[in-house]
mmCIF file of C-alpha atoms in Angstrom:
data_model
loop_
_atom_site.group_PDB
_atom_site.id
_atom_site.type_symbol
_atom_site.label_atom_id
_atom_site.label_comp_id
_atom_site.label_asym_id
_atom_site.label_seq_id
_atom_site.Cartn_x
_atom_site.Cartn_y
_atom_site.Cartn_z
ATOM 1 C CA THR A 1 210.174 238.743 88.439
ATOM 2 C CA SER A 2 208.955 241.872 86.980
ATOM 3 C CA GLY A 3 210.994 244.159 89.097
ATOM 4 C CA GLU A 4 213.967 242.043 87.932
ATOM 5 C CA LEU A 5 213.195 242.106 84.513
ATOM 6 C CA GLU A 6 212.753 246.097 84.614
ATOM 7 C CA THR A 7 216.325 246.359 86.479
ATOM 8 C CA THR A 8 217.715 244.108 83.483
ATOM 9 C CA PHE A 9 216.369 246.437 80.767
ATOM 10 C CA MET A 10 217.480 249.634 82.784
ATOM 11 C CA VAL A 11 221.099 248.060 83.056
ATOM 12 C CA SER A 12 221.205 247.244 79.076
ATOM 13 C CA VAL A 13 219.956 250.857 78.358
ATOM 14 C CA CYS A 14 222.317 252.391 80.669
ATOM 15 C CA ARG A 15 225.288 250.444 79.170
ATOM 16 C CA SER A 16 224.459 251.104 75.690
ATOM 17 C CA SER A 17 223.765 254.729 76.222
ATOM 18 C CA ASN A 18 227.080 254.962 78.106
ATOM 19 C CA LEU A 19 228.985 253.098 75.475
ATOM 20 C CA GLN A 20 227.246 255.449 72.482
ATOM 21 C CA ALA A 21 228.467 258.785 74.647
ATOM 22 C CA LEU A 22 231.969 257.414 74.548
ATOM 23 C CA LEU A 23 232.131 256.405 70.867
ATOM 24 C CA ASP A 24 230.470 259.772 69.769
ATOM 25 C CA ARG A 25 233.992 261.607 71.136
ATOM 26 C CA GLN A 26 235.936 263.140 68.617
ATOM 27 C CA ASP A 27 239.429 262.800 70.386
ATOM 28 C CA LEU A 28 239.171 258.668 70.167
ATOM 29 C CA PRO A 29 242.738 257.192 69.595
ATOM 30 C CA SER A 30 242.994 255.601 66.063
ATOM 31 C CA GLU A 31 242.888 251.735 67.773
ATOM 32 C CA VAL A 32 239.293 252.096 68.592
ATOM 33 C CA GLN A 33 238.269 253.210 65.156
ATOM 34 C CA PRO A 34 237.545 249.555 64.181
ATOM 35 C CA LEU A 35 235.222 249.048 67.125
ATOM 36 C CA ARG A 36 233.186 252.463 66.604
ATOM 37 C CA SER A 37 232.735 251.086 63.115
ATOM 38 C CA ALA A 38 231.419 247.768 63.885
ATOM 39 C CA TYR A 39 229.313 249.407 66.579
ATOM 40 C CA GLU A 40 227.706 251.850 63.907
ATOM 41 C CA ALA A 41 226.930 249.022 61.410
ATOM 42 C CA VAL A 42 225.073 246.870 64.025
ATOM 43 C CA ALA A 43 223.607 249.673 66.374
ATOM 44 C CA ASN A 44 220.788 250.412 64.545
ATOM 45 C CA GLU A 45 219.493 246.879 63.780
ATOM 46 C CA ASP A 46 216.571 245.162 64.884
ATOM 47 C CA HIS A 47 218.406 242.258 66.751
ATOM 48 C CA ARG A 48 215.027 240.248 67.629
ATOM 49 C CA GLY A 49 212.454 241.791 65.716
ATOM 50 C CA THR A 50 210.670 243.755 68.144
ATOM 51 C CA ARG A 51 212.181 247.221 68.306
ATOM 52 C CA LEU A 52 209.615 249.848 67.189
ATOM 53 C CA ALA A 53 210.118 252.026 64.223
ATOM 54 C CA ASP A 54 211.426 254.852 66.458
ATOM 55 C CA GLU A 55 213.381 257.681 64.589
ATOM 56 C CA SER A 56 215.163 258.713 67.520
ATOM 57 C CA HIS A 57 217.073 255.374 67.588
ATOM 58 C CA HIS A 58 216.924 254.527 63.733
ATOM 59 C CA PRO A 59 218.681 257.151 61.335
ATOM 60 C CA ARG A 60 216.399 259.094 59.304
ATOM 61 C CA THR A 61 215.422 256.918 55.939
ATOM 62 C CA ARG A 62 217.430 258.517 53.236
ATOM 63 C CA PRO A 63 215.647 259.984 50.132
ATOM 64 C CA PRO A 64 214.415 257.259 47.887
ATOM 65 C CA SER A 65 216.840 256.665 45.161
ATOM 66 C CA SER A 66 216.087 255.982 41.276
ATOM 67 C CA LEU A 67 216.388 252.393 40.207
ATOM 68 C CA VAL A 68 215.805 250.904 36.932
ATOM 69 C CA LEU A 69 214.198 247.424 37.257
ATOM 70 C CA ARG A 70 216.101 244.550 35.619
ATOM 71 C CA ASN A 71 214.337 242.343 33.363
ATOM 72 C CA GLU A 72 213.576 239.454 35.395
ATOM 73 C CA VAL A 73 212.069 241.793 38.580
ATOM 74 C CA TYR A 74 210.306 243.707 36.020
ATOM 75 C CA GLN A 75 208.449 240.593 34.717
ATOM 76 C CA LEU A 76 207.753 239.567 38.155
ATOM 77 C CA LEU A 77 206.092 243.025 38.991
ATOM 78 C CA LEU A 78 203.896 242.586 35.589
ATOM 79 C CA SER A 79 202.541 239.328 36.885
ATOM 80 C CA ALA A 80 202.354 240.434 40.530
ATOM 81 C CA LEU A 81 200.109 243.103 39.194
ATOM 82 C CA ASP A 82 197.952 241.157 37.107
ATOM 83 C CA ARG A 83 197.222 238.818 40.179
ATOM 84 C CA LYS A 84 196.280 241.783 42.492
ATOM 85 C CA PHE A 85 194.004 243.337 39.776
ATOM 86 C CA ASN A 86 192.754 240.157 38.512
ATOM 87 C CA THR A 87 193.744 241.153 34.905
ATOM 88 C CA THR A 88 195.980 240.426 31.980
ATOM 89 C CA ALA A 89 196.355 243.982 31.338
ATOM 90 C CA TYR A 90 199.936 244.571 32.565
ATOM 91 C CA THR A 91 201.540 241.367 31.155
ATOM 92 C CA ARG A 92 200.026 242.072 27.981
ATOM 93 C CA ASN A 93 201.344 245.962 28.049
ATOM 94 C CA TRP A 94 197.944 247.252 27.462
ATOM 95 C CA SER A 95 198.356 249.292 30.755
ATOM 96 C CA PRO A 96 201.783 251.099 30.884
ATOM 97 C CA VAL A 97 204.071 250.095 34.077
ATOM 98 C CA PRO A 98 207.163 252.326 34.664
ATOM 99 C CA ARG A 99 210.640 250.223 34.784
ATOM 100 C CA GLU A 100 211.878 253.201 36.690
ATOM 101 C CA VAL A 101 211.250 252.985 40.564
ATOM 102 C CA GLN A 102 211.794 254.695 43.843
ATOM 103 C CA GLU A 103 214.030 252.428 45.934
ATOM 104 C CA LEU A 104 213.857 252.478 49.779
ATOM 105 C CA SER A 105 216.587 251.294 52.087
ATOM 106 C CA LYS A 106 213.920 250.296 54.598
ATOM 107 C CA LEU A 107 210.002 250.702 55.656
ATOM 108 C CA SER A 108 207.941 250.372 58.906
ATOM 109 C CA ILE A 109 204.976 247.755 59.086
ATOM 110 C CA ARG A 110 203.116 247.872 62.198
ATOM 111 C CA GLY A 111 205.583 249.722 63.893
ATOM 112 C CA VAL A 112 208.544 247.138 63.130
ATOM 113 C CA VAL A 113 211.359 248.123 60.749
ATOM 114 C CA PHE A 114 212.077 245.911 57.653
ATOM 115 C CA ALA A 115 215.238 246.867 55.655
ATOM 116 C CA THR A 116 217.387 245.586 52.567
ATOM 117 C CA THR A 117 220.149 243.296 53.143
ATOM 118 C CA LYS A 118 222.920 246.041 52.157
ATOM 119 C CA SER A 119 221.206 248.624 54.448
ATOM 120 C CA PHE A 120 220.580 246.302 57.760
ATOM 121 C CA PRO A 121 221.278 242.766 57.163
ATOM 122 C CA ARG A 122 219.555 241.315 60.486
ATOM 123 C CA ASP A 123 216.493 243.471 59.671
ATOM 124 C CA SER A 124 216.229 241.840 56.013
ATOM 125 C CA ASN A 125 215.647 238.406 57.681
ATOM 126 C CA VAL A 126 211.654 237.689 56.782
ATOM 127 C CA LEU A 127 209.083 234.976 56.762
ATOM 128 C CA PHE A 128 206.681 235.694 54.073
ATOM 129 C CA LEU A 129 203.884 234.370 52.153
ATOM 130 C CA SER A 130 204.356 233.869 48.039
ATOM 131 C CA GLN A 131 201.585 235.612 46.227
ATOM 132 C CA GLY A 132 199.729 233.135 44.176
ATOM 133 C CA GLY A 133 201.535 230.173 45.774
ATOM 134 C CA SER A 134 201.497 227.711 48.930
ATOM 135 C CA SER A 135 200.006 229.134 52.203
ATOM 136 C CA ARG A 136 203.033 227.981 53.853
ATOM 137 C CA PRO A 137 205.541 230.446 55.033
ATOM 138 C CA ARG A 138 208.763 230.884 53.306
ATOM 139 C CA VAL A 139 212.065 232.127 54.519
ATOM 140 C CA GLY A 140 214.350 234.885 52.542
ATOM 141 C CA ASN A 141 216.018 238.204 52.636
ATOM 142 C CA ILE A 142 214.691 241.185 51.430
ATOM 143 C CA GLU A 143 216.980 242.301 48.458
ATOM 144 C CA SER A 144 215.153 245.402 47.398
ATOM 145 C CA ILE A 145 212.261 247.614 48.531
ATOM 146 C CA PHE A 146 210.562 250.129 45.861
ATOM 147 C CA GLN A 147 207.525 252.459 45.398
ATOM 148 C CA PHE A 148 205.886 253.261 42.153
ATOM 149 C CA LYS A 149 202.792 254.794 40.725
ATOM 150 C CA LEU A 150 200.549 253.404 38.021
ATOM 151 C CA GLN A 151 198.905 255.585 35.411
ATOM 152 C CA ASP A 152 195.507 254.319 36.006
ATOM 153 C CA ARG A 153 195.821 254.090 39.983
ATOM 154 C CA GLU A 154 196.030 256.992 42.289
ATOM 155 C CA SER A 155 197.726 255.401 45.252
ATOM 156 C CA THR A 156 201.608 254.826 45.223
ATOM 157 C CA MET A 157 202.421 250.935 45.472
ATOM 158 C CA THR A 158 205.113 249.501 47.369
ATOM 159 C CA TYR A 159 206.754 246.038 46.865
ATOM 160 C CA LEU A 160 209.571 243.954 48.187
ATOM 161 C CA LEU A 161 211.997 241.982 46.346
ATOM 162 C CA VAL A 162 212.896 238.663 48.309
ATOM 163 C CA GLN A 163 215.535 235.566 47.898
ATOM 164 C CA GLN A 164 213.973 232.637 48.992
ATOM 165 C CA HIS A 165 216.130 229.861 50.961
ATOM 166 C CA SER A 166 215.056 226.219 50.929
ATOM 167 C CA PRO A 167 213.886 224.416 54.086
ATOM 168 C CA LEU A 168 215.881 221.355 54.992
ATOM 169 C CA ALA A 169 214.393 218.135 53.757
ATOM 170 C CA ASN A 170 215.512 215.817 56.493
ATOM 171 C CA GLU A 171 212.156 215.454 58.529
ATOM 172 C CA ILE A 172 213.928 213.760 61.494
ATOM 173 C CA MET A 173 216.065 216.779 62.158
ATOM 174 C CA GLN A 174 213.269 219.148 61.581
ATOM 175 C CA ARG A 175 210.924 217.275 63.653
ATOM 176 C CA VAL A 176 213.237 218.550 67.030
ATOM 177 C CA TYR A 177 211.787 222.065 65.950
ATOM 178 C CA THR A 178 208.509 221.591 64.369
ATOM 179 C CA GLN A 179 207.028 219.537 67.218
ATOM 180 C CA PHE A 180 206.560 223.084 68.790
ATOM 181 C CA GLY A 181 204.698 224.370 66.094
ATOM 182 C CA PHE A 182 205.231 227.956 64.550
ATOM 183 C CA ALA A 183 206.953 229.052 67.456
ATOM 184 C CA GLY A 184 209.538 226.499 67.440
ATOM 185 C CA GLY A 185 210.999 227.267 64.208
ATOM 186 C CA PHE A 186 212.377 225.046 61.538
ATOM 187 C CA LEU A 187 215.829 224.424 59.627
ATOM 188 C CA CYS A 188 216.580 225.735 56.451
ATOM 189 C CA HIS A 189 219.741 225.621 54.217
ATOM 190 C CA ILE A 190 222.135 228.773 54.069
ATOM 191 C CA GLY A 191 223.638 229.422 50.537
ATOM 192 C CA GLU A 192 222.422 230.604 47.377
ATOM 193 C CA PRO A 193 218.753 231.316 47.048
ATOM 194 C CA ILE A 194 216.174 228.788 45.226
ATOM 195 C CA GLY A 195 214.085 231.623 43.875
ATOM 196 C CA SER A 196 213.073 235.277 43.966
ATOM 197 C CA HIS A 197 209.590 236.457 44.935
ATOM 198 C CA LEU A 198 208.133 239.940 44.703
ATOM 199 C CA ILE A 199 205.621 240.456 47.514
ATOM 200 C CA GLU A 200 203.713 243.463 49.114
ATOM 201 C CA PRO A 201 204.144 244.627 52.754
ATOM 202 C CA ALA A 202 201.085 242.644 53.581
ATOM 203 C CA ASP A 203 202.600 239.430 52.780
ATOM 204 C CA ILE A 204 205.414 239.751 55.204
ATOM 205 C CA ILE A 205 204.921 237.330 58.471
ATOM 206 C CA CYS A 206 207.799 238.495 60.577
ATOM 207 C CA HIS A 207 211.511 238.729 61.126
ATOM 208 C CA PHE A 208 213.291 235.623 61.828
ATOM 209 C CA ALA A 209 216.713 234.748 64.095
ATOM 210 C CA LYS A 210 218.944 233.129 62.170
ATOM 211 C CA THR A 211 221.536 230.410 63.944
ATOM 212 C CA PRO A 212 223.956 228.345 61.825
ATOM 213 C CA LEU A 213 223.989 224.749 63.532
ATOM 214 C CA PRO A 214 227.642 224.399 64.537
ATOM 215 C CA ASN A 215 227.765 220.592 63.467
ATOM 216 C CA CYS A 216 225.681 220.853 60.186
ATOM 217 C CA ASP A 217 227.254 222.825 57.641
ATOM 218 C CA GLY A 218 224.996 225.180 55.356
ATOM 219 C CA VAL A 219 222.134 224.729 57.855
ATOM 220 C CA MET A 220 220.359 227.245 60.063
ATOM 221 C CA HIS A 221 217.656 227.349 62.618
ATOM 222 C CA VAL A 222 215.071 229.936 61.532
ATOM 223 C CA LEU A 223 213.234 230.955 64.830
ATOM 224 C CA PRO A 224 210.095 233.437 64.166
ATOM 225 C CA LEU A 225 210.032 236.506 66.047
ATOM 226 C CA ASN A 226 207.019 239.134 66.440
ATOM 227 C CA LYS A 227 204.478 238.623 64.036
ATOM 228 C CA VAL A 228 203.086 241.591 61.909
ATOM 229 C CA ARG A 229 200.350 239.428 60.296
ATOM 230 C CA ASP A 230 198.408 236.416 61.258
ATOM 231 C CA ILE A 231 199.091 233.239 59.257
ATOM 232 C CA PRO A 232 196.329 231.332 57.366
ATOM 233 C CA MET A 233 195.695 227.945 58.592
ATOM 234 C CA PRO A 234 195.653 225.232 56.632
#
């Protein structure tokens, strides 16, 4: 019932608040420090993709740091700009594009926080659409988020570098989940990414919950969470 649900949320919030208050003490014994470090590492992550971008919970975003794009990413950026503006000026170097950009640790899309793998790993798991590719959702992890300005454009542009994982080819195993549609999720390989994609925030569909299958080495179940954009139907 709604009353039981409210009670569950209240108990969870109270327990979390009490634990945080205890760990904030300065006189903690040394044996507790590993627990404190582990708690701080996960306390600010969006475990289920539903937490709002609340600055009272999330630490303030660190000031952007300078990042020089490696050649592979820079070429992806030039191609992405050509597609976006329907031109060839950027790949032909007719319009200069800065190689040095401002790197962010996270950003908010419709009130949901998305972050890089090195900042908040759980917040980096995303379903996304590839620019100029298939309309089918892809699975990946956000490696980098950066912003820059073009000389011929006034607005600041934001891009995310995402490393894609491949879906499992076994249709029989996939059917267990895909029979329920998008909400049922699907299976995907864990391991080395199969490619890099440079996308805009509008290409992000949602977070996903990652569950490794105990009896299938290197396979995970991808469960889509709250969507921040609609998915085009085939």
